[in-house]
Coordinates of C-alpha atoms and ligand atoms in Angstrom, one line a residue:
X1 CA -6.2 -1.3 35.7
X2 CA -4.3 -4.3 33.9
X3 CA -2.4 -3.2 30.8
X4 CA -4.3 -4.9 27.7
X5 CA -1.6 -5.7 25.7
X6 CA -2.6 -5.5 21.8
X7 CA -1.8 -8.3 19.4
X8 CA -0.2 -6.8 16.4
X9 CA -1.8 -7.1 13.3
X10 CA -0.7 -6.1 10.0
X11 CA -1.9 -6.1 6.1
X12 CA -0.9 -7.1 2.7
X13 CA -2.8 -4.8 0.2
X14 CA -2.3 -5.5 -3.2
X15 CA -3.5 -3.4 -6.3
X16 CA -4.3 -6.5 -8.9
X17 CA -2.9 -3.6 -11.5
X18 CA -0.1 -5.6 -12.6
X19 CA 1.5 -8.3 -12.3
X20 CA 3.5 -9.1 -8.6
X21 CA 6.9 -8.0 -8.7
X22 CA 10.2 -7.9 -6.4
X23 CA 9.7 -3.9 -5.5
X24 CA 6.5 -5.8 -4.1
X25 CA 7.5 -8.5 -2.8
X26 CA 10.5 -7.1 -0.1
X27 CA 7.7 -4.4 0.7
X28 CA 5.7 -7.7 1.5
X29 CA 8.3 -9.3 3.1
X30 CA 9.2 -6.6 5.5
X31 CA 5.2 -6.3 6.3
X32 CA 4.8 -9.9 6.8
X33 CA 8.3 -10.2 9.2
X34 CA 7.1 -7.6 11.3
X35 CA 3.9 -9.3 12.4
X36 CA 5.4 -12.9 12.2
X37 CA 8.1 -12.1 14.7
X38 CA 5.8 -10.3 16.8
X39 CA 3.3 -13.2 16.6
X40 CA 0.7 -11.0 15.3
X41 CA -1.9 -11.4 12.6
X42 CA -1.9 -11.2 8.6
X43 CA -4.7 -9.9 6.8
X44 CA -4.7 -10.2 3.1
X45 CA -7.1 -7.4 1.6
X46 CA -6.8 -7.3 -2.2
X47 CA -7.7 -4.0 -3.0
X48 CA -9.6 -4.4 -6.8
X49 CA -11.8 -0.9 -6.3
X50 CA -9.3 0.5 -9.3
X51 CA -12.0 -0.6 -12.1
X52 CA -11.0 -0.4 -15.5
X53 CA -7.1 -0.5 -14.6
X54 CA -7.3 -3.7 -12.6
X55 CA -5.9 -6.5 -15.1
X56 CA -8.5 -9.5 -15.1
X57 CA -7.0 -12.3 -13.4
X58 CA -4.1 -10.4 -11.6
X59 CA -5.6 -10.8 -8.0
X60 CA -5.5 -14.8 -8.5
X61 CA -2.2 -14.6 -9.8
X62 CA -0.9 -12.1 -6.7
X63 CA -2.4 -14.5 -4.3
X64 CA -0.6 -17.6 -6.0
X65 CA 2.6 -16.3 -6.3
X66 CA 2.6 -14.8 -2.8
X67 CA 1.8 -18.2 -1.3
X68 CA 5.0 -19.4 -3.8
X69 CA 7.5 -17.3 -2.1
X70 CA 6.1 -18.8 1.3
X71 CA 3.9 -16.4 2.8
X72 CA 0.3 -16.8 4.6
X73 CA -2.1 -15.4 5.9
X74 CA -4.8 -15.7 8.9
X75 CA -7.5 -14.0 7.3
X76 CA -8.6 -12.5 3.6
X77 CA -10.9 -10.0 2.6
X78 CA -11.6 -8.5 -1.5
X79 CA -13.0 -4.9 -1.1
X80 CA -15.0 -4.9 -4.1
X81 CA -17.1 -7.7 -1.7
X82 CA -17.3 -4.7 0.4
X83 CA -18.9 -1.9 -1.0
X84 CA -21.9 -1.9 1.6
X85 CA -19.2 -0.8 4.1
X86 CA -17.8 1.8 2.1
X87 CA -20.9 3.2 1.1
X88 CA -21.9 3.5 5.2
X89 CA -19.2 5.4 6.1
X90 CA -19.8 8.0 2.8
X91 CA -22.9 8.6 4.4
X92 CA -21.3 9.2 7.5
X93 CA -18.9 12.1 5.7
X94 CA -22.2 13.3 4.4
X95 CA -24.6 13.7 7.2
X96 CA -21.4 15.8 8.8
X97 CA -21.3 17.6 5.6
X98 CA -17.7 17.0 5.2
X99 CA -17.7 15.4 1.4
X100 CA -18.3 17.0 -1.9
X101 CA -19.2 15.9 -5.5
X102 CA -16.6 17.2 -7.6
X103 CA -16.9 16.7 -11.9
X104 CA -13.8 19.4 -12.5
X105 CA -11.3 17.5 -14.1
X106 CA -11.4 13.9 -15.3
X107 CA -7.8 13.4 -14.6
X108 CA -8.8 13.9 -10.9
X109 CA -11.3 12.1 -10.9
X110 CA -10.1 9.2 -12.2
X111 CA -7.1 9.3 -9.7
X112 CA -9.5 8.8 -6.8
X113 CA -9.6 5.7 -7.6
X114 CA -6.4 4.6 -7.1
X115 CA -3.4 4.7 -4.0
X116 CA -1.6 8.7 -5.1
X117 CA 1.8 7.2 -5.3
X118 CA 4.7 9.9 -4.5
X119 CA 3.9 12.5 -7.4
X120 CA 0.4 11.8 -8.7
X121 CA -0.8 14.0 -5.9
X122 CA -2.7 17.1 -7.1
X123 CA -3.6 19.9 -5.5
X124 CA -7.5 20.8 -5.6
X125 CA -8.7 24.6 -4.7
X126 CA -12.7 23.4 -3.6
X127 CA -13.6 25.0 -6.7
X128 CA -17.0 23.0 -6.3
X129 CA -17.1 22.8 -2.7
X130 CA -20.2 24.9 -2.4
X131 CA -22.1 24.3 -5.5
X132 CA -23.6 21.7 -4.1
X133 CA -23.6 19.4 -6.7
X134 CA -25.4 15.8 -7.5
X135 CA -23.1 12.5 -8.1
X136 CA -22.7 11.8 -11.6
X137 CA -20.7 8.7 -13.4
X138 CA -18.3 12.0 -13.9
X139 CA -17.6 13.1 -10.8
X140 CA -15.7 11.8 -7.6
X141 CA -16.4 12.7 -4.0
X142 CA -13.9 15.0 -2.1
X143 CA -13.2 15.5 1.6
X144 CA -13.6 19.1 2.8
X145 CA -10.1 19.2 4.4
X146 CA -10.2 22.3 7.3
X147 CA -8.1 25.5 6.9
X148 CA -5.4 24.5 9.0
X149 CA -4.9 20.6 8.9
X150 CA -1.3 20.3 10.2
X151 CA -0.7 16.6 10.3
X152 CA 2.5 14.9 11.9
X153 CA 3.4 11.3 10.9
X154 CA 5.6 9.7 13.6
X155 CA 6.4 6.9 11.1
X156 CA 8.2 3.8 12.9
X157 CA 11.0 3.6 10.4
X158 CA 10.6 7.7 8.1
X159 CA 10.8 9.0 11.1
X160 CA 8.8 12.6 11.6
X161 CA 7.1 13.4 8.1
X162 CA 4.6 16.6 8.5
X163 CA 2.0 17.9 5.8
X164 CA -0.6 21.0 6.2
X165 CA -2.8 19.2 3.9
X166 CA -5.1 22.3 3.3
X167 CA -2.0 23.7 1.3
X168 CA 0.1 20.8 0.1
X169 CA -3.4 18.3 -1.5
X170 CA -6.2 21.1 -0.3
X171 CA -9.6 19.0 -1.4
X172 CA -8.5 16.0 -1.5
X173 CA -10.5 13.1 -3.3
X174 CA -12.1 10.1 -1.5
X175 CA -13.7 8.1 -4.1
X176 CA -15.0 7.8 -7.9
X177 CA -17.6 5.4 -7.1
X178 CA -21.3 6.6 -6.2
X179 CA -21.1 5.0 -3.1
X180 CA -17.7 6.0 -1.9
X181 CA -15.8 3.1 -2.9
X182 CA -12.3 4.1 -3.7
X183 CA -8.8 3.8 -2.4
X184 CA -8.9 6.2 0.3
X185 CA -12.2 5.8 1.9
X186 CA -11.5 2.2 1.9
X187 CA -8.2 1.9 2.8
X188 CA -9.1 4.1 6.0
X189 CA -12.3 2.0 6.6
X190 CA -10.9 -1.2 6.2
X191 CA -7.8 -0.6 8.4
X192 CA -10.0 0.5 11.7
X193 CA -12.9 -2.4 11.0
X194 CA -9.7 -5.0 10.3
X195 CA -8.1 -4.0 13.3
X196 CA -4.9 -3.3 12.1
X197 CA -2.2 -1.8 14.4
X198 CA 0.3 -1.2 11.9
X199 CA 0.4 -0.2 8.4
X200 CA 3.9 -1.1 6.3
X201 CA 4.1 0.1 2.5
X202 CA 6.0 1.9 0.4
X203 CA 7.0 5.1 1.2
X204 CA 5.9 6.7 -2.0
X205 CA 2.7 6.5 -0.2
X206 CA 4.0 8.3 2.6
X207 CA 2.6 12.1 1.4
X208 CA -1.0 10.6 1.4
X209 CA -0.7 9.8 4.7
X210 CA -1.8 12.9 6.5
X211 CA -5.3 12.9 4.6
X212 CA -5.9 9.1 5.6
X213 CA -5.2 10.3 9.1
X214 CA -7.7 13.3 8.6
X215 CA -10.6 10.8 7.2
X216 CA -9.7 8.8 10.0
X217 CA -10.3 11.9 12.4
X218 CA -14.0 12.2 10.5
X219 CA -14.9 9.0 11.3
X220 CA -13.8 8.7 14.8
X221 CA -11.3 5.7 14.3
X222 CA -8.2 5.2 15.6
X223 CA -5.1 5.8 13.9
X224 CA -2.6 3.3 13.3
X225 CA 1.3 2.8 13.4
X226 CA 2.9 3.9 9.9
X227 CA 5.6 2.1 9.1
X228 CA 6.7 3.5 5.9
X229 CA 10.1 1.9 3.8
X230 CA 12.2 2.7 0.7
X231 CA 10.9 1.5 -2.5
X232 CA 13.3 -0.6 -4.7
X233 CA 14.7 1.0 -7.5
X234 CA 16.8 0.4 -10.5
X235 CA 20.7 1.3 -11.2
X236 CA 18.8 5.0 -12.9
X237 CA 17.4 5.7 -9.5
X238 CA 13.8 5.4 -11.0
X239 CA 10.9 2.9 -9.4
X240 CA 11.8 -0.5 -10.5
X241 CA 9.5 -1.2 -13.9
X242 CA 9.6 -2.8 -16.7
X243 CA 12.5 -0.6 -18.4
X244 CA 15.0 -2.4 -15.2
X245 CA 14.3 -5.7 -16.9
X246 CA 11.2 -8.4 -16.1
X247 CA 11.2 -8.7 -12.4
X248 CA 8.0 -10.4 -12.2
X249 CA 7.7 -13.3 -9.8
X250 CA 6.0 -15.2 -12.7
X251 CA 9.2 -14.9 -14.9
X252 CA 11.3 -15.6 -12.2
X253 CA 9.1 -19.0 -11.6
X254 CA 8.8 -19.9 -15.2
X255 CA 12.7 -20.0 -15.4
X256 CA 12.7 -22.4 -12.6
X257 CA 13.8 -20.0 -10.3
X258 CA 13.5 -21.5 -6.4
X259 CA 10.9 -19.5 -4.4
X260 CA 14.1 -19.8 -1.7
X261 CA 16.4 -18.1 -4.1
X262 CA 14.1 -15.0 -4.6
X263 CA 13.8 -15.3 -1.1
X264 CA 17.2 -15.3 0.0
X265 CA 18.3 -12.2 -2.5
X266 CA 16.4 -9.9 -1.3
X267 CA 16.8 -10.9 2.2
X268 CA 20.5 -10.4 1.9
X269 CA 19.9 -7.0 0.2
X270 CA 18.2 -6.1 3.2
X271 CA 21.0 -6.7 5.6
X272 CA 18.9 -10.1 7.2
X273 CA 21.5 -12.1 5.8
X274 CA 25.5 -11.9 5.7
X275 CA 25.4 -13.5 2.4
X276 CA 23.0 -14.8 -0.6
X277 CA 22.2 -17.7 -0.1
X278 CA 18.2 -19.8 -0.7
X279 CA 16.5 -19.4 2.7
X280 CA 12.7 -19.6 3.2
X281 CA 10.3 -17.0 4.0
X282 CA 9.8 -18.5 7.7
X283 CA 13.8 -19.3 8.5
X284 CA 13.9 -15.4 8.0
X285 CA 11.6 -14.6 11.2
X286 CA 14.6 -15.0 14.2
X287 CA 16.5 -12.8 11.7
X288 CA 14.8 -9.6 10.1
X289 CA 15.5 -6.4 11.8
X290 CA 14.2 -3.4 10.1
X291 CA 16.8 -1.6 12.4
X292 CA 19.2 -3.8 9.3
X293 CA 16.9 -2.0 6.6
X294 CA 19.0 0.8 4.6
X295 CA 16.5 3.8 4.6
X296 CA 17.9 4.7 1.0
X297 CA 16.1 2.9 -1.7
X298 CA 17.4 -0.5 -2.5
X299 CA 18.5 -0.1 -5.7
X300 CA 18.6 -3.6 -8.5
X301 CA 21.1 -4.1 -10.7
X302 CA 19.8 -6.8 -13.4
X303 CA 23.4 -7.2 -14.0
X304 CA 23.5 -7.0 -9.6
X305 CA 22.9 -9.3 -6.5
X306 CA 20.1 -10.7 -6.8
X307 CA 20.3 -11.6 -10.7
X308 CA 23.7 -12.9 -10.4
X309 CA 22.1 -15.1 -7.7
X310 CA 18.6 -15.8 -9.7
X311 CA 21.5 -16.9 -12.6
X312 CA 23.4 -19.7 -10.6
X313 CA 20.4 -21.1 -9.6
X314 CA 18.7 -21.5 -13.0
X315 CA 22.6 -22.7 -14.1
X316 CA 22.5 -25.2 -11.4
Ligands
LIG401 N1 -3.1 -1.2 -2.7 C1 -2.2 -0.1 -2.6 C2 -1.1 -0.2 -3.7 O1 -0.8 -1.3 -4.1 C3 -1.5 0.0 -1.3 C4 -2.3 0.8 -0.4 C5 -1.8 0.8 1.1 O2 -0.9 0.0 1.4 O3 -2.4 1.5 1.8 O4 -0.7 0.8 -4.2
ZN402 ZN1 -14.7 20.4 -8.9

């Protein structure tokens, strides 16, 4: 039999939470290199399921600031547009008996419907797993996770990252929504149906790996290549926010700042380039390596690279 060859395709997935910022945008960046230089696909899914905490407005601005700084895309999708989807493969879960309504704590159940960043995990006994209960506006659906669900991640660039997720999330929750559409059931759903071949994000999001890959399991898709890298972070070691000073790509762009410039910093933090200098998005594909990438998080200095670089340009 003839080897099919696959065609790479990979995702952009925004939260419209907040506004687009560089910890983003190099996460982007690296996602975007990956399938450019393969010649594979982009799809843009804005994920907007997060309802009250997504900022009117924020998914338009995400979309324009991305195509800014360069990037494209070959096909888009909005998964509140989606909910039909989402809602079939709950039912799935449920005819196999494998999800739960849960109303236990709100904090929980307001966390399903968002991406469980490193440390906003919980762990959840299945105190209601056999009560049997009805959805209400108060509850959130939970996957029945099997005694004994050893999971290995063979992550492309994190290397071997293992979870018994039974002990380390136990329950773990799918969705708020009635009709199962929140971050995890989605994001699962939406990766097989989209085709994607390979997922690159943060690697805070690297512990809620194993349960994707056990929802995945449930529904019989395939499982995709995790690609997993550092976060950016400031000089304090903490997740670059709004303490580190405004990253936003909207300041940066109301200061005049060239999408080139923003560009061409982070690039050159990233070990694509020898030196900072403006470069465009594109004129980085015959150079990214992620081989380059430091597996340490990147950390920014305001008073660092890339300002001293955003500085000369706004000088110039
Ligand atoms: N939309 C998620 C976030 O911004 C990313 C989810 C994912 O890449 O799977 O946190
Ligand atoms: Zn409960």
């Amino acid at each position: 039999m003839a080897e099919v060859l696959q065609k790479y395709v990979g995702r952009l997935a925004p939260s419209p939470t907040g506004a687009l910022h560089l910890g983003n945008v190099r996460t982007f960046m690296i996602a975007w290199l990956r399938a450019r230089q393969q010649n594979g696909k982009v799809i843009m899914r804005m994920e907007d399921l997060d309802h009250p905490r997504d900022k009117p407005g924020a998914a338009a601005q995400a979309i324009e600031d991305l195509k800014w700084l360069g990037f494209d895309w070959d096909e888009e999708f909005v998964q509140s547009e989606r909910k039909d989807i989402y809602r079939a493969a709950l039912g799935q879960l449920q005819a196999k008996g494998m999800v739960y309504a849960c109303t236990c704590t709100r904090r929980d159940v307001e966390a399903a419907q968002s991406a469980p960043h490193a440390g906003e995990q919980l762990f959840y006994p299945g105190t209601c797993r056999d009560k049997h209960l009805e959805w209400t506006p108060k509850a959130c659906w939970r996957f029945k996770t099997p005694k004994g669900s050893h999971i290995i991640v063979d992550d492309v660039f994190a290397g071997k990252y293992e979870q018994t997720v039974d002990e380390k999330l136990g329950d773990f929750p799918l969705a708020r929504d009635q009709f199962g559409a929140g971050y995890t059931l989605a994001a699962v759903v939406d990766d097989a149906l989209m085709g994607v071949t390979e997922i690159v994000r943060g690697d805070d999001l690297l512990p809620a790996t194993p349960a994707q890959m056990l929802v995945q399991h449930a529904l019989n898709l395939p499982t995709p290549q995790y690609c997993h890298v550092p976060l950016l972070v400031g000089p304090d070691g903490r997740r670059l926010a709004k303490r580190h000073g405004d990253t936003r790509i909207s300041n940066y762009r109301a200061q005049g700042v060239s999408p080139e410039v923003v560009i061409g910093g982070l690039a050159f933090l990233s070990g694509w380039l020898d030196s900072p200098r403006p470069i465009a998005l594109d004129e980085l594909i015959p150079v990214f390596s992620l081989a380059a990438v430091d597996p340490r998080p990147l950390i920014i200095d305001n008073q660092g690279t890339i300002s001293t670089l955003v500085l000369k340009s706004v000088r110039r």
